[in-house]
Each structure stands twice: as structure tokens, then as C-alpha cells.
Short mmCIF file of C-alpha atoms and ligand atoms in Angstrom, two decimals:
data_model
loop_
_atom_site.label_atom_id
_atom_site.label_comp_id
_atom_site.label_asym_id
_atom_site.label_seq_id
_atom_site.Cartn_x
_atom_site.Cartn_y
_atom_site.Cartn_z
CA MET A 1 60.70 5.18 -45.25
CA SER A 2 63.67 2.96 -44.08
CA LEU A 3 64.10 0.87 -41.91
CA LEU A 4 66.15 3.01 -40.01
CA THR A 5 63.99 5.83 -40.23
CA PHE A 6 61.16 3.33 -39.55
CA PHE A 7 63.10 2.60 -36.85
CA ALA A 8 64.14 4.67 -35.33
CA THR A 9 60.21 6.83 -35.17
CA PHE A 10 58.94 3.47 -33.25
CA VAL A 11 61.71 3.89 -30.36
CA PHE A 12 60.70 7.31 -30.57
CA THR A 13 56.82 6.46 -30.10
CA ALA A 14 57.91 4.55 -27.59
CA ALA A 15 59.63 6.88 -25.47
CA ILE A 16 57.05 9.31 -26.30
CA ARG A 17 54.02 6.30 -24.57
CA LEU A 18 56.17 5.58 -22.27
CA VAL A 19 56.42 9.22 -20.61
CA GLY A 20 52.93 9.67 -20.87
CA ALA A 21 52.29 7.12 -19.17
CA ASN A 22 54.22 8.29 -16.04
CA ASN A 23 53.00 10.99 -15.34
CA GLY A 24 50.60 9.92 -13.33
CA GLY A 25 47.71 9.45 -16.03
CA TRP A 26 47.74 13.68 -16.33
CA ASP A 27 46.46 14.71 -19.22
CA ILE A 28 47.07 18.81 -20.64
CA GLY A 29 43.67 20.84 -20.99
CA HIS A 30 42.15 24.10 -20.15
CA ALA A 31 38.96 25.47 -18.36
CA THR A 32 37.19 28.21 -18.88
CA PHE A 33 34.05 29.29 -16.14
CA TYR A 34 29.90 30.17 -16.67
CA GLY A 35 28.19 32.05 -15.24
CA ASP A 36 29.12 33.95 -12.15
CA MET A 37 29.69 32.80 -7.78
CA ASN A 38 25.85 31.56 -7.54
CA ALA A 39 25.86 30.51 -9.94
CA GLY A 40 25.51 26.17 -10.74
CA GLU A 41 24.09 24.66 -13.17
CA THR A 42 19.63 24.06 -12.28
CA MET A 43 18.86 23.23 -16.10
CA GLU A 44 19.31 19.50 -17.74
CA GLY A 45 22.33 19.49 -19.19
CA ALA A 46 23.82 17.20 -22.42
CA CYS A 47 23.76 14.31 -19.72
CA GLY A 48 20.53 14.66 -18.57
CA TYR A 49 20.89 14.91 -14.84
CA GLY A 50 17.65 17.74 -14.86
CA ASP A 51 18.46 19.36 -10.58
CA LEU A 52 22.39 19.14 -10.39
CA PHE A 53 21.20 20.44 -6.95
CA LYS A 54 18.80 18.25 -5.80
CA GLN A 55 20.33 15.82 -7.36
CA GLY A 56 24.16 15.88 -5.09
CA TYR A 57 26.88 16.89 -7.75
CA GLY A 58 25.82 20.72 -6.34
CA LEU A 59 28.34 22.88 -8.50
CA GLU A 60 31.13 20.66 -8.04
CA THR A 61 30.06 19.54 -12.15
CA ALA A 62 31.93 20.50 -15.41
CA ALA A 63 31.14 20.67 -19.05
CA LEU A 64 33.07 18.56 -21.37
CA SER A 65 34.88 19.75 -25.11
CA THR A 66 33.89 17.14 -27.93
CA VAL A 67 36.29 14.81 -27.55
CA LEU A 68 36.35 14.21 -23.59
CA PHE A 69 32.83 14.48 -23.70
CA ASN A 70 32.62 11.35 -26.55
CA SER A 71 28.95 11.94 -26.87
CA GLY A 72 27.77 11.21 -23.85
CA ALA A 73 29.38 8.36 -22.90
CA THR A 74 31.75 10.10 -20.31
CA CYS A 75 28.77 11.64 -18.03
CA GLY A 76 29.37 11.30 -14.57
CA ALA A 77 32.24 10.04 -15.10
CA CYS A 78 35.22 12.23 -12.40
CA PHE A 79 38.18 14.16 -13.10
CA GLU A 80 40.58 15.99 -10.65
CA ILE A 81 42.01 18.99 -12.10
CA GLN A 82 44.76 21.98 -11.51
CA CYS A 83 45.81 24.64 -12.87
CA PHE A 84 49.29 23.91 -14.95
CA ASP A 85 52.09 25.89 -15.72
CA ASP A 86 51.48 28.91 -15.55
CA PRO A 87 52.59 30.97 -12.76
CA ARG A 88 50.83 34.05 -13.00
CA TRP A 89 47.59 33.26 -12.96
CA CYS A 90 47.66 29.06 -11.35
CA ALA A 91 46.52 28.81 -7.45
CA PRO A 92 47.93 25.99 -6.08
CA GLY A 93 45.62 22.87 -5.27
CA SER A 94 43.54 20.91 -6.78
CA ILE A 95 39.14 20.00 -7.32
CA THR A 96 37.55 17.04 -8.67
CA VAL A 97 34.30 17.50 -10.47
CA THR A 98 31.48 15.74 -12.38
CA ALA A 99 31.42 15.42 -15.54
CA THR A 100 27.33 16.74 -16.42
CA ASN A 101 27.80 18.74 -19.06
CA PHE A 102 28.61 19.34 -23.22
CA CYS A 103 30.43 22.31 -23.45
CA PRO A 104 30.09 23.24 -28.19
CA PRO A 105 31.96 23.63 -30.11
CA ASN A 106 31.25 26.32 -31.89
CA ALA A 107 32.55 26.58 -35.77
CA SER A 108 32.61 30.71 -36.57
CA LYS A 109 35.25 30.70 -33.97
CA PRO A 110 38.63 29.68 -34.25
CA ASN A 111 39.98 27.41 -31.18
CA ASP A 112 42.34 29.79 -29.34
CA ALA A 113 39.60 33.43 -29.85
CA GLY A 114 36.45 31.11 -28.04
CA GLY A 115 36.67 27.94 -29.59
CA TRP A 116 37.30 26.52 -26.35
CA CYS A 117 35.03 22.78 -26.93
CA ASN A 118 36.09 23.15 -31.14
CA VAL A 119 37.75 18.94 -32.26
CA PRO A 120 40.62 18.79 -30.64
CA LEU A 121 40.37 20.47 -27.60
CA LYS A 122 40.08 18.64 -24.09
CA HIS A 123 38.26 21.54 -22.29
CA PHE A 124 36.40 21.15 -19.05
CA ASP A 125 33.85 24.56 -18.18
CA LEU A 126 33.56 24.80 -14.92
CA SER A 127 31.04 26.24 -12.28
CA MET A 128 33.19 29.59 -11.11
CA PRO A 129 33.42 28.28 -7.58
CA MET A 130 34.71 25.90 -8.85
CA PHE A 131 37.47 27.69 -11.25
CA VAL A 132 38.55 30.16 -8.83
CA LYS A 133 40.02 27.54 -6.96
CA LEU A 134 42.87 26.67 -9.74
CA THR A 135 43.48 30.61 -10.34
CA LYS A 136 44.87 33.33 -8.72
CA ASP A 137 43.04 35.75 -10.23
CA TYR A 138 40.01 34.44 -12.32
CA HIS A 139 40.37 37.07 -14.39
CA ALA A 140 42.70 34.57 -16.19
CA GLY A 141 39.12 33.68 -18.09
CA ILE A 142 40.95 30.46 -19.34
CA VAL A 143 43.92 28.70 -17.72
CA PRO A 144 46.25 25.42 -18.82
CA VAL A 145 45.01 22.77 -16.78
CA GLN A 146 46.32 19.02 -15.54
CA PHE A 147 43.89 16.46 -15.56
CA ARG A 148 42.65 12.93 -14.58
CA ARG A 149 40.20 10.28 -13.77
CA VAL A 150 39.69 9.48 -10.33
CA ALA A 151 37.04 7.20 -8.58
CA CYS A 152 33.79 9.08 -7.81
CA VAL A 153 32.87 9.05 -4.42
CA LYS A 154 29.53 9.53 -4.05
CA GLN A 155 26.78 9.17 -0.97
CA GLY A 156 24.41 6.54 -0.02
CA GLY A 157 23.46 4.02 -2.94
CA ILE A 158 23.15 4.26 -7.44
CA ARG A 159 19.67 6.68 -7.25
CA PHE A 160 17.56 5.72 -10.50
CA GLU A 161 14.83 8.50 -11.12
CA ILE A 162 11.92 7.02 -12.90
CA LYS A 163 10.78 8.22 -16.01
CA GLY A 164 8.69 7.76 -19.49
CA ASN A 165 5.49 6.18 -19.57
CA ARG A 166 3.68 3.14 -20.46
CA TRP A 167 4.88 2.04 -23.86
CA TRP A 168 7.98 2.53 -22.27
CA LEU A 169 10.28 3.46 -19.26
CA LEU A 170 12.88 6.22 -19.41
CA VAL A 171 15.43 5.57 -16.11
CA LEU A 172 18.10 8.22 -15.03
CA VAL A 173 20.87 6.51 -14.20
CA PHE A 174 22.64 9.17 -10.84
CA ASN A 175 25.03 9.30 -7.92
CA VAL A 176 27.32 6.58 -9.24
CA ALA A 177 30.18 5.88 -7.07
CA GLY A 178 33.75 4.57 -8.95
CA ALA A 179 34.07 4.49 -12.48
CA GLY A 180 31.06 6.42 -12.31
CA ASP A 181 30.27 6.70 -15.79
CA VAL A 182 27.50 3.40 -16.33
CA LYS A 183 28.48 2.05 -20.08
CA ALA A 184 25.56 -0.65 -19.97
CA VAL A 185 22.08 -0.78 -17.67
CA SER A 186 19.67 -3.88 -17.47
CA VAL A 187 16.14 -3.89 -16.07
CA MET A 188 13.97 -6.27 -14.03
CA GLY A 189 10.16 -6.83 -13.48
CA GLU A 190 9.14 -9.05 -10.88
CA SER A 191 7.69 -10.95 -13.85
CA THR A 192 9.67 -10.33 -16.95
CA GLY A 193 13.72 -10.88 -16.87
CA TRP A 194 16.47 -9.16 -17.13
CA VAL A 195 16.04 -6.97 -20.32
CA ALA A 196 18.92 -4.60 -21.24
CA MET A 197 18.38 -0.64 -21.81
CA LYS A 198 19.24 1.31 -24.51
CA ARG A 199 20.90 5.19 -24.21
CA ASN A 200 18.92 7.54 -24.88
CA TRP A 201 20.64 10.46 -23.88
CA GLY A 202 23.56 11.14 -21.01
CA GLN A 203 22.63 9.47 -18.70
CA ASN A 204 19.05 7.87 -19.58
CA TRP A 205 18.30 4.26 -20.30
CA GLN A 206 15.63 3.27 -21.86
CA ALA A 207 12.84 0.00 -22.53
CA ALA A 208 10.26 -1.13 -23.83
CA GLY A 209 7.91 -2.64 -22.21
CA ASN A 210 5.26 -1.92 -19.87
CA PHE A 211 6.36 -2.23 -16.30
CA GLN A 212 4.36 0.09 -14.04
CA GLY A 213 3.12 -3.06 -11.31
CA GLN A 214 6.19 -4.38 -10.59
CA SER A 215 9.12 -3.76 -8.22
CA LEU A 216 12.39 -3.21 -10.51
CA SER A 217 15.49 -4.23 -9.86
CA PHE A 218 18.71 -2.46 -11.67
CA SER A 219 22.00 -3.90 -12.92
CA VAL A 220 24.17 -0.70 -14.04
CA THR A 221 27.64 -1.89 -15.61
CA ALA A 222 30.31 1.16 -15.43
CA SER A 223 33.32 1.73 -17.62
CA ASP A 224 35.23 -0.29 -16.35
CA GLY A 225 33.67 -3.37 -16.63
CA ARG A 226 32.22 -4.00 -13.38
CA THR A 227 28.86 -4.04 -12.51
CA VAL A 228 26.59 -3.43 -9.48
CA ARG A 229 23.43 -5.14 -8.97
CA SER A 230 20.52 -3.75 -6.60
CA HIS A 231 17.37 -5.70 -6.28
CA ASN A 232 13.28 -4.39 -5.96
CA VAL A 233 14.84 -0.77 -6.01
CA SER A 234 10.92 0.10 -5.93
CA PRO A 235 7.88 -1.36 -4.87
CA ALA A 236 5.44 -2.71 -7.15
CA SER A 237 3.22 0.64 -7.12
CA TRP A 238 6.79 3.02 -8.15
CA GLN A 239 4.65 6.07 -9.99
CA PHE A 240 6.92 8.21 -12.90
CA GLY A 241 8.87 11.56 -11.83
CA GLN A 242 9.60 9.40 -8.01
CA THR A 243 13.45 8.93 -7.69
CA PHE A 244 14.41 5.30 -5.53
CA ASP A 245 18.22 4.41 -4.32
CA GLY A 246 19.00 1.34 -5.27
CA SER A 247 21.18 1.66 -1.44
CA SER A 248 24.52 -0.76 -3.77
CA GLN A 249 27.09 1.18 -4.81
CA PHE A 250 30.33 0.57 -6.27
C1 LIG B 301 29.40 30.37 -32.14
O1 LIG B 301 30.58 32.83 -31.93
C2 LIG B 301 29.17 32.69 -33.03
C3 LIG B 301 30.12 34.31 -32.40
O2 LIG B 301 30.80 34.90 -31.71
C4 LIG B 301 27.64 33.46 -31.75
O3 LIG B 301 28.02 34.61 -32.93
C5 LIG B 301 27.19 32.48 -32.10
O4 LIG B 301 25.98 32.47 -31.96
C6 LIG B 301 28.52 31.13 -31.94
N1 LIG B 301 27.51 29.66 -31.75
C7 LIG B 301 26.38 28.67 -30.90
C8 LIG B 301 26.34 27.87 -31.11
O5 LIG B 301 27.28 29.95 -30.06
#
């Protein structure tokens, strides 16, 4: 490569970056839907949230393709999505959804014929009631979208569902506002210091040890680096299967 070619390439790449930075953070992808107008996801998805209605996420959720899902790191993040550049199918307006599930790739389907969630596609699989807000006619089946990360708006504090057994603690962290996607969690019992938890799957975090009989506090760090501490979230008499509202929020 000559120096001139190199320089031209450099300027061109920089220009693309600049355009990218000036589009309000919008990126390009596609969206489809699953189920019918009544269907939400009540099954435990790949983020491990469990019953999305009980947990307050409702139908405003999406399953993300591999590159967006990022092995579960994106679970809990919120996206604003609008149909883009397709006058035949696009309705005006936008929706906001929380990432709660994984849309698996399918190696036996081409990317443009059902393999929507294959690498490297950026794809959202939506509940039908959300999809119909994007398009004039759901028969479109699949629509081009533009999307961007937005702050999650949640009511109440960060919530903690306590699972596991007497050898280890497993905690689902949900209803997280702000960045939404949690990247680190620590737990503290009355007779322990802060113990770093490991991501087990999705937004389920685990720590070895017996924390029974101790009031629990949690420290939650989101992808934007901010940390919120929720002290004495549970009474000492907590039981596996119970959920507690941390009252603190981003
Ligand atoms: C992938 O697509 C093929 C062909 O349509 C289908 O038979 C198969 O069940 C799909 N696999 C998954 C994991 O969805």
C-alpha cells in the first residue's frame, strides 16, 4: 500500500466514523416477531429472568441475535427501535424494549431466508404486539429497523430473586434502570465482607458459601461503570425462592 493510499483509506475510515457518530447513536438491523397478539414470553429465556409479566417486563422485550446478545452480557439493556427506510411497511414512531432473551442462529438457514439471527446480523425478535407498532401491516414479517441503546426506565428498586441451595447462592438481578445490563455483582452477609459473584447465566449471579440466616446486601455494577449498593435487602430469615426489592436504583 502506498503512503497516499494509506492516507486516503485513513481519511475515508475517519469520515465513516464521524458519520456514524453523528447519527444519534442509531445502528441498522432487522426485526421479526414470534407468537400472536396475546403471546408474551412466560418461559425462562436465555437471560434467566423467568416470568416476564410477573417481573414487570411484560411484552416490551426482545430476543437478540448472537452479536447483540454478546453471550448474555447485554441482558437487561434497553433499545429504542423504529422501522427504517421501507415506506411500504414502516409505521412512524418507535418502541422501547428490554433485552431478555437470545435469538439463536441457525446454520442450516441462509442469513436472508430465516437465518435472521445468524452472525453477523443485528436482529431483534419481538412479541407481536410490539412488532405491529413498527409496521403498517404485520404481514411484512420482517422489517428493516434502526435502533439505539437508551436508558432503561423501571419502577421501584433493583430486585433480587434468591435461588440456589445451602452450598451456593444464586441470585437473579432484575428491574434494573439506567444502563440496565449488569456487569458485576457482590453480596455481603452480616458476617462476611463483600463477596464477588460470578455470572452463572444471563443475569443470574452466584457465590459459593452459606449465606443462610444472614441479612443480605448487594452491590450492583452496570455496564456504564456505575455501582449501586442496596443494604440489608433481605431479612436474616430469607428463604430460597423469595424476591426482595432493593429500594436502591440507578
Ligand atoms: C434450522 O432450520 C432448519 C431448516 O428450516 C430446521 O429444520 C431446524 O429445526 C432449525 N434449527 C433450529 C435449532 O431452529
